[in-house]
Backbone as JSON, one array per atom type, in Angstrom:
{
  "sequence": "MLKIGITGPESAGKTTLAKALAVHYKTAYVPEFSRLYLEKHGPGYDEADLLEIAKGQYSWELAYARDAKRLLICDTDLLVIKIWSEVRFQECHPWIERQLHLHPYDLFLLCKPDLPWEADPLRENRDDREDLYQRYLKALQDMNANFFEISGLEFEQRLALAVFSVDRFLGFAG",
  "N": [[94.66, -73.81, -136.16], [94.41, -77.35, -137.69], [92.51, -78.89, -139.88], [91.55, -82.23, -139.69], [89.86, -84.77, -141.57], [87.95, -87.39, -140.96], [87.27, -89.99, -142.8], [85.88, -92.35, -145.58], [84.17, -95.54, -146.15], [81.01, -96.57, -145.08], [80.95, -98.08, -141.94], [83.9, -98.86, -141.25], [85.06, -98.32, -139.06], [84.93, -95.14, -138.44], [84.23, -92.8, -136.4], [84.68, -94.06, -133.89], [87.57, -94.24, -133.9], [87.65, -91.32, -134.41], [86.53, -90.21, -132.17], [88.72, -91.16, -130.86], [90.67, -90.73, -131.22], [90.34, -87.97, -130.64], [90.86, -87.7, -127.67], [93.13, -88.57, -127.2], [94.54, -86.75, -128.62], [93.78, -85.16, -126.87], [91.76, -82.64, -127.2], [89.01, -81.08, -129.82], [85.91, -82.65, -130.63], [84.33, -83.39, -133.47], [81.25, -84.76, -133.59], [79.75, -86.44, -136.3], [76.64, -85.41, -138.46], [74.93, -86.6, -139.61], [73.8, -88.52, -138.5], [72.51, -87.57, -136.74], [70.43, -85.74, -137.63], [69.24, -88.27, -139.51], [68.37, -90.22, -137.36], [66.46, -87.94, -136.24], [64.44, -87.42, -138.43], [64.15, -89.84, -139.98], [64.96, -92.3, -142.0], [64.31, -91.94, -144.49], [65.31, -90.71, -147.32], [66.23, -87.37, -148.81], [67.94, -85.96, -152.09], [67.79, -82.51, -151.52], [68.01, -83.47, -148.62], [70.77, -84.13, -147.85], [72.29, -81.84, -148.53], [70.98, -80.33, -146.74], [72.22, -81.87, -144.43], [75.22, -81.55, -144.99], [75.15, -78.78, -144.75], [74.47, -78.69, -141.73], [76.66, -80.39, -141.3], [79.09, -78.53, -141.93], [78.57, -76.62, -140.29], [78.74, -77.58, -137.65], [81.19, -77.96, -137.44], [82.22, -75.15, -137.58], [81.17, -74.65, -134.74], [82.52, -76.65, -133.39], [85.24, -75.3, -133.67], [85.9, -73.75, -132.02], [86.09, -75.02, -129.58], [88.98, -76.71, -130.14], [92.18, -76.92, -129.68], [94.45, -77.06, -131.36], [94.03, -79.14, -133.19], [90.79, -80.31, -135.44], [89.35, -82.75, -134.64], [87.4, -84.43, -137.13], [84.79, -86.16, -136.98], [83.43, -87.97, -140.1], [83.32, -86.41, -143.37], [82.44, -83.66, -145.61], [83.24, -84.7, -147.92], [82.79, -87.48, -147.53], [79.81, -86.56, -147.62], [79.79, -85.73, -150.07], [80.28, -88.15, -151.5], [78.65, -89.74, -151.32], [76.08, -88.57, -152.37], [76.97, -88.94, -155.09], [76.63, -91.24, -155.77], [73.87, -92.0, -154.26], [72.72, -90.14, -155.94], [73.79, -89.62, -158.42], [75.23, -87.37, -158.41], [76.63, -84.05, -157.19], [75.44, -81.46, -155.12], [76.45, -78.19, -155.95], [77.12, -76.2, -153.81], [78.65, -77.96, -152.31], [80.43, -79.16, -152.91], [81.76, -76.8, -153.49], [82.03, -75.6, -150.58], [83.75, -77.81, -150.36], [86.41, -77.16, -151.92], [86.79, -74.06, -150.68], [87.08, -74.24, -148.6], [89.37, -76.41, -147.32], [90.11, -79.53, -145.85], [92.93, -80.07, -143.95], [93.77, -82.87, -143.39], [92.95, -85.84, -144.62], [92.66, -88.82, -143.14], [91.78, -91.85, -144.36], [89.78, -94.49, -143.31], [90.2, -97.84, -144.41], [87.74, -100.56, -145.52], [88.25, -103.01, -143.46], [87.2, -103.62, -141.7], [84.68, -106.39, -139.84], [81.05, -105.8, -140.87], [79.04, -103.66, -139.22], [76.54, -104.04, -138.63], [72.99, -101.55, -138.64], [70.7, -99.55, -138.75], [70.81, -97.2, -140.15], [72.9, -97.66, -142.54], [73.29, -98.55, -145.38], [75.22, -99.54, -147.59], [76.45, -102.41, -147.11], [77.46, -104.13, -149.41], [79.42, -103.23, -150.97], [81.39, -101.67, -149.94], [84.36, -101.8, -150.44], [83.93, -101.21, -153.31], [83.3, -98.15, -152.7], [85.66, -97.38, -151.41], [87.27, -97.87, -152.67], [86.75, -95.39, -154.28], [86.66, -92.86, -152.7], [89.77, -93.62, -152.23], [90.25, -92.26, -155.39], [89.42, -89.7, -155.23], [90.43, -88.47, -153.51], [92.97, -88.37, -154.52], [92.51, -87.06, -156.77], [91.85, -84.32, -155.94], [94.27, -83.94, -154.63], [95.21, -84.45, -152.27], [96.12, -84.0, -148.98], [96.52, -87.56, -147.13], [96.54, -90.53, -145.41], [96.83, -93.8, -145.08], [94.46, -95.52, -142.93], [93.78, -98.55, -141.71], [93.62, -101.98, -140.68], [92.6, -105.14, -138.57], [92.68, -104.89, -135.68], [91.42, -102.26, -132.61], [93.4, -101.23, -131.76], [96.17, -101.23, -133.61], [94.65, -99.73, -135.45], [94.73, -97.17, -134.7], [97.43, -96.5, -133.44], [98.65, -96.15, -136.15], [96.56, -94.35, -137.19], [98.07, -92.52, -134.94], [100.42, -91.78, -135.44], [100.25, -91.14, -138.01], [98.98, -88.55, -138.31], [100.75, -87.21, -136.51], [102.91, -87.79, -138.12], [102.25, -85.91, -140.02], [102.2, -83.38, -138.76], [104.66, -82.84, -138.09], [106.05, -82.24, -141.16], [103.89, -80.21, -141.56], [104.45, -78.19, -139.59]],
  "CA": [[94.3, -74.76, -136.35], [94.56, -77.81, -138.24], [91.46, -79.7, -139.68], [91.01, -83.44, -139.81], [88.54, -85.32, -141.99], [88.35, -89.01, -141.11], [87.0, -90.35, -144.69], [85.65, -93.84, -145.65], [82.98, -96.18, -146.4], [80.56, -96.84, -143.85], [81.38, -99.18, -141.02], [85.16, -98.38, -141.22], [85.68, -97.53, -137.54], [85.54, -93.87, -138.7], [83.13, -92.54, -135.2], [85.45, -94.79, -132.96], [88.97, -94.26, -134.03], [87.78, -89.49, -134.16], [86.63, -90.2, -130.37], [89.88, -92.03, -129.88], [91.91, -89.08, -131.59], [90.2, -87.03, -130.13], [90.92, -87.68, -126.36], [94.55, -88.59, -127.71], [95.48, -85.14, -128.84], [93.08, -83.54, -125.89], [90.87, -81.35, -128.99], [87.32, -81.63, -129.68], [85.74, -83.8, -132.09], [83.01, -83.08, -133.97], [80.49, -86.07, -134.2], [78.43, -87.14, -137.49], [75.4, -84.54, -138.14], [74.01, -87.27, -141.14], [73.37, -89.82, -138.17], [71.29, -87.22, -135.82], [69.49, -85.82, -139.05], [68.57, -88.83, -139.65], [67.32, -90.15, -136.32], [65.32, -87.19, -135.93], [63.67, -87.12, -139.95], [63.75, -90.81, -140.27], [66.36, -93.1, -143.23], [64.56, -91.98, -145.66], [65.85, -88.66, -147.37], [66.43, -87.06, -150.63], [68.86, -85.01, -152.32], [67.77, -81.77, -150.34], [68.1, -83.45, -147.29], [72.0, -84.0, -148.32], [72.54, -80.5, -148.35], [71.18, -79.42, -145.56], [72.92, -82.8, -143.66], [76.46, -80.89, -145.14], [75.39, -77.28, -144.31], [74.6, -78.95, -140.71], [77.91, -80.48, -140.24], [79.92, -77.98, -141.62], [78.15, -75.86, -139.32], [79.34, -78.31, -136.53], [82.94, -77.85, -137.44], [82.56, -74.11, -137.11], [80.83, -74.4, -134.01], [83.38, -77.16, -132.58], [86.42, -75.59, -133.68], [85.92, -73.08, -130.71], [86.82, -75.68, -128.28], [89.37, -77.08, -130.34], [93.62, -77.38, -129.64], [96.06, -76.8, -132.02], [93.36, -79.93, -134.49], [89.56, -80.14, -135.3], [88.88, -83.85, -135.79], [86.09, -84.87, -137.37], [84.11, -88.07, -137.43], [83.13, -88.06, -140.8], [83.41, -85.12, -143.55], [82.2, -82.91, -146.14], [83.64, -85.47, -148.68], [81.58, -88.48, -147.47], [78.47, -86.51, -148.23], [80.33, -85.5, -151.87], [80.4, -89.37, -152.79], [77.37, -90.85, -150.74], [75.17, -87.89, -152.69], [77.51, -89.42, -156.09], [76.91, -92.75, -155.52], [72.99, -91.86, -154.39], [71.89, -89.71, -156.97], [74.11, -89.42, -159.92], [75.05, -85.89, -159.56], [76.71, -83.36, -155.61], [75.27, -79.88, -155.02], [77.14, -77.33, -155.83], [77.3, -75.82, -152.52], [79.05, -79.06, -151.2], [81.43, -79.04, -154.31], [82.25, -75.64, -153.29], [83.07, -76.08, -149.73], [85.08, -78.55, -150.02], [87.43, -76.78, -152.27], [87.11, -73.02, -150.16], [87.48, -74.9, -146.96], [89.42, -77.37, -146.92], [90.71, -80.5, -144.74], [94.42, -80.01, -143.74], [94.49, -84.39, -143.42], [92.64, -87.49, -144.23], [92.78, -90.62, -142.51], [90.63, -92.93, -144.8], [90.03, -95.62, -143.4], [89.65, -98.87, -145.05], [86.93, -100.93, -144.73], [88.23, -104.38, -143.56], [86.27, -103.87, -140.21], [83.1, -106.8, -139.6], [80.47, -104.85, -140.98], [78.05, -103.72, -138.03], [74.52, -103.97, -138.84], [72.97, -100.47, -138.62], [69.45, -99.11, -139.63], [71.08, -96.36, -141.17], [73.62, -97.76, -142.9], [73.15, -98.81, -146.75], [75.78, -100.06, -148.16], [77.23, -103.37, -146.88], [77.95, -105.43, -149.72], [79.57, -101.88, -151.84], [82.22, -101.11, -149.34], [85.63, -101.96, -151.04], [83.92, -99.91, -154.59], [83.2, -96.93, -151.95], [86.85, -97.26, -150.85], [88.45, -97.12, -153.96], [85.96, -93.9, -154.86], [87.43, -92.56, -151.68], [90.92, -93.35, -152.67], [90.61, -91.62, -155.83], [88.59, -88.83, -154.59], [91.56, -87.97, -152.74], [94.26, -88.65, -155.0], [92.18, -86.17, -157.55], [91.82, -83.67, -155.28], [95.46, -83.92, -154.46], [94.68, -83.94, -150.35], [96.95, -84.94, -147.33], [95.94, -88.35, -146.61], [96.97, -91.82, -144.76], [94.93, -94.88, -145.06], [94.08, -96.64, -141.86], [94.05, -100.39, -142.06], [93.79, -103.36, -139.44], [91.5, -105.33, -137.91], [92.33, -104.72, -134.16], [91.65, -100.79, -132.71], [95.19, -100.47, -130.91], [96.71, -100.91, -134.38], [94.14, -98.35, -136.22], [94.61, -96.13, -133.17], [98.19, -96.51, -133.53], [98.49, -95.97, -137.29], [96.24, -92.72, -137.47], [98.24, -91.03, -134.34], [101.78, -92.23, -135.9], [100.35, -90.32, -139.66], [98.81, -87.22, -137.83], [102.3, -86.83, -135.95], [104.31, -86.92, -139.3], [101.88, -84.67, -140.84], [102.02, -82.13, -137.72], [106.42, -82.38, -138.35], [105.86, -81.27, -142.4], [103.26, -78.81, -141.1], [104.69, -77.55, -138.39]],
  "C": [[94.19, -75.91, -137.6], [93.0, -78.83, -137.78], [91.51, -81.17, -140.1], [89.87, -84.25, -139.94], [88.7, -87.12, -141.73], [87.09, -89.48, -141.52], [87.05, -91.49, -144.38], [84.44, -94.39, -146.18], [82.16, -96.05, -144.63], [81.27, -98.1, -143.09], [82.93, -99.05, -140.94], [85.74, -98.51, -139.93], [85.84, -96.14, -137.79], [84.99, -93.66, -136.7], [84.61, -93.58, -134.29], [87.34, -94.26, -133.33], [88.64, -92.3, -133.95], [87.59, -89.87, -132.61], [88.16, -90.21, -130.22], [90.89, -91.08, -130.06], [92.23, -87.99, -130.96], [90.81, -86.55, -128.12], [92.51, -88.05, -126.23], [95.46, -87.08, -127.48], [94.99, -83.79, -127.67], [92.25, -82.15, -126.79], [89.93, -82.02, -128.77], [87.49, -82.25, -130.89], [84.38, -83.1, -132.35], [81.99, -84.43, -134.48], [79.97, -85.46, -135.91], [77.14, -86.41, -137.2], [74.94, -85.5, -138.8], [73.34, -87.86, -139.41], [72.4, -88.47, -137.03], [70.67, -86.54, -136.4], [68.78, -86.85, -139.18], [67.61, -90.0, -138.5], [66.65, -89.47, -136.55], [64.15, -87.0, -137.46], [63.83, -88.44, -140.55], [64.79, -91.34, -141.57], [65.94, -92.65, -144.48], [64.31, -90.49, -146.11], [66.23, -88.6, -149.27], [67.93, -86.12, -150.95], [68.8, -83.54, -151.71], [67.95, -82.33, -148.69], [69.8, -83.81, -147.26], [72.82, -82.85, -148.08], [71.82, -79.79, -147.42], [72.65, -80.5, -143.98], [74.71, -81.82, -144.06], [76.26, -79.77, -144.72], [75.53, -77.55, -142.53], [76.44, -79.45, -140.46], [79.14, -79.46, -140.5], [79.36, -76.4, -140.82], [78.81, -76.23, -138.31], [80.57, -77.78, -136.06], [82.8, -76.69, -137.37], [82.44, -73.91, -135.88], [81.76, -75.21, -132.73], [84.69, -76.59, -132.4], [86.61, -74.33, -132.36], [86.8, -73.55, -129.65], [88.37, -76.36, -128.74], [90.98, -76.63, -129.77], [94.32, -77.57, -130.41], [95.01, -78.04, -133.98], [92.16, -79.84, -134.35], [89.67, -81.92, -135.73], [87.55, -84.3, -136.09], [85.91, -85.78, -138.09], [83.02, -87.37, -138.71], [83.37, -86.18, -141.8], [82.98, -84.81, -145.18], [82.09, -84.05, -148.07], [82.7, -87.1, -148.63], [80.08, -87.78, -147.95], [78.54, -85.91, -149.63], [79.1, -86.78, -152.35], [79.38, -90.27, -152.19], [75.95, -89.88, -152.13], [75.82, -88.68, -154.57], [76.51, -90.5, -156.43], [74.99, -93.15, -155.42], [72.04, -91.59, -155.63], [72.42, -88.8, -158.18], [74.75, -88.09, -159.84], [75.44, -85.22, -157.42], [76.12, -82.04, -155.98], [76.39, -79.19, -154.77], [77.63, -76.46, -154.36], [78.54, -76.62, -151.49], [80.28, -79.18, -151.91], [82.94, -77.9, -153.84], [83.1, -75.17, -151.82], [84.09, -76.47, -149.29], [86.62, -78.03, -150.38], [87.21, -75.29, -151.32], [87.34, -73.27, -148.77], [88.01, -75.89, -146.48], [90.01, -78.18, -145.75], [92.31, -80.37, -144.94], [94.72, -81.6, -144.04], [92.94, -85.19, -143.64], [92.78, -88.16, -143.88], [91.23, -91.41, -143.84], [90.93, -94.23, -144.62], [89.22, -97.0, -143.88], [88.38, -99.7, -144.27], [87.16, -102.61, -144.49], [88.1, -105.06, -142.11], [85.55, -105.04, -140.85], [82.54, -105.84, -139.91], [79.75, -104.99, -139.62], [76.84, -103.03, -138.85], [73.91, -102.19, -138.07], [71.59, -99.77, -138.89], [70.02, -98.34, -140.46], [71.9, -95.79, -142.13], [72.95, -98.3, -144.03], [73.83, -99.65, -147.25], [76.96, -101.82, -147.7], [78.26, -103.87, -147.83], [79.01, -104.3, -150.92], [80.66, -101.34, -151.17], [83.43, -100.74, -150.0], [85.24, -100.75, -152.45], [84.17, -98.73, -154.01], [84.52, -96.67, -151.76], [87.94, -96.9, -151.89], [87.61, -95.76, -154.48], [86.57, -93.12, -154.07], [88.55, -92.0, -152.05], [91.0, -92.35, -153.78], [90.21, -89.68, -155.54], [90.01, -87.48, -154.63], [92.92, -87.95, -153.2], [94.18, -87.37, -156.33], [92.04, -85.03, -157.05], [93.49, -82.88, -154.32], [96.01, -83.43, -152.6], [95.65, -84.35, -149.58], [95.63, -86.23, -146.99], [96.64, -89.53, -146.53], [95.71, -92.85, -144.98], [95.52, -95.54, -144.0], [93.66, -97.71, -141.99], [93.81, -101.09, -140.47], [92.83, -103.86, -138.87], [91.47, -105.29, -136.68], [92.33, -102.71, -134.01], [92.62, -100.41, -132.39], [95.81, -100.18, -132.53], [96.44, -99.89, -135.42], [94.53, -97.58, -135.61], [96.13, -95.72, -133.51], [98.15, -95.82, -134.85], [98.37, -94.42, -137.49], [97.48, -91.96, -136.32], [99.58, -91.42, -134.78], [101.31, -91.04, -137.43], [100.1, -88.77, -139.13], [100.35, -86.67, -136.72], [103.48, -86.68, -136.85], [103.56, -85.88, -139.97], [101.69, -83.27, -140.35], [103.46, -82.17, -138.21], [106.12, -82.46, -139.61], [104.94, -80.24, -142.1], [103.53, -77.94, -140.08], [104.09, -77.06, -137.23]]
}
């Protein structure tokens, strides 16, 4: 089974894309654990909360993998939590770093923040999306990760590019 992380800054269409890809490939979709966590505990958080969010996301990936058909589509990933932690707290817990290394994603789809910002009480980086995007891009390059950039103002365009990218990767991955 191949694990695909939908990654990138806030309000870049990750959730919509992840759900649509899961439908397209008739496979499991892993929701964003941080949304559930922050809705339950409130929008205030500290470094320990990010570690709990990372552990929750990872455990959901393991649980949802049981229902996956060749692909597991992850709406967000541990890279998001790593960058979130580094931006907010100037460091990342070693457990998150270790999991990214020990249990890598086979492919990342990096969502460009070229969509209009959608307000949400849990979002906090409206004016930094392009800087964050560059941070994701550099992190993926530094990890030597397999990734494709997903952009476009129309959802259909983004979905078509994502499907093309995944199909292309599957051709390489066998």
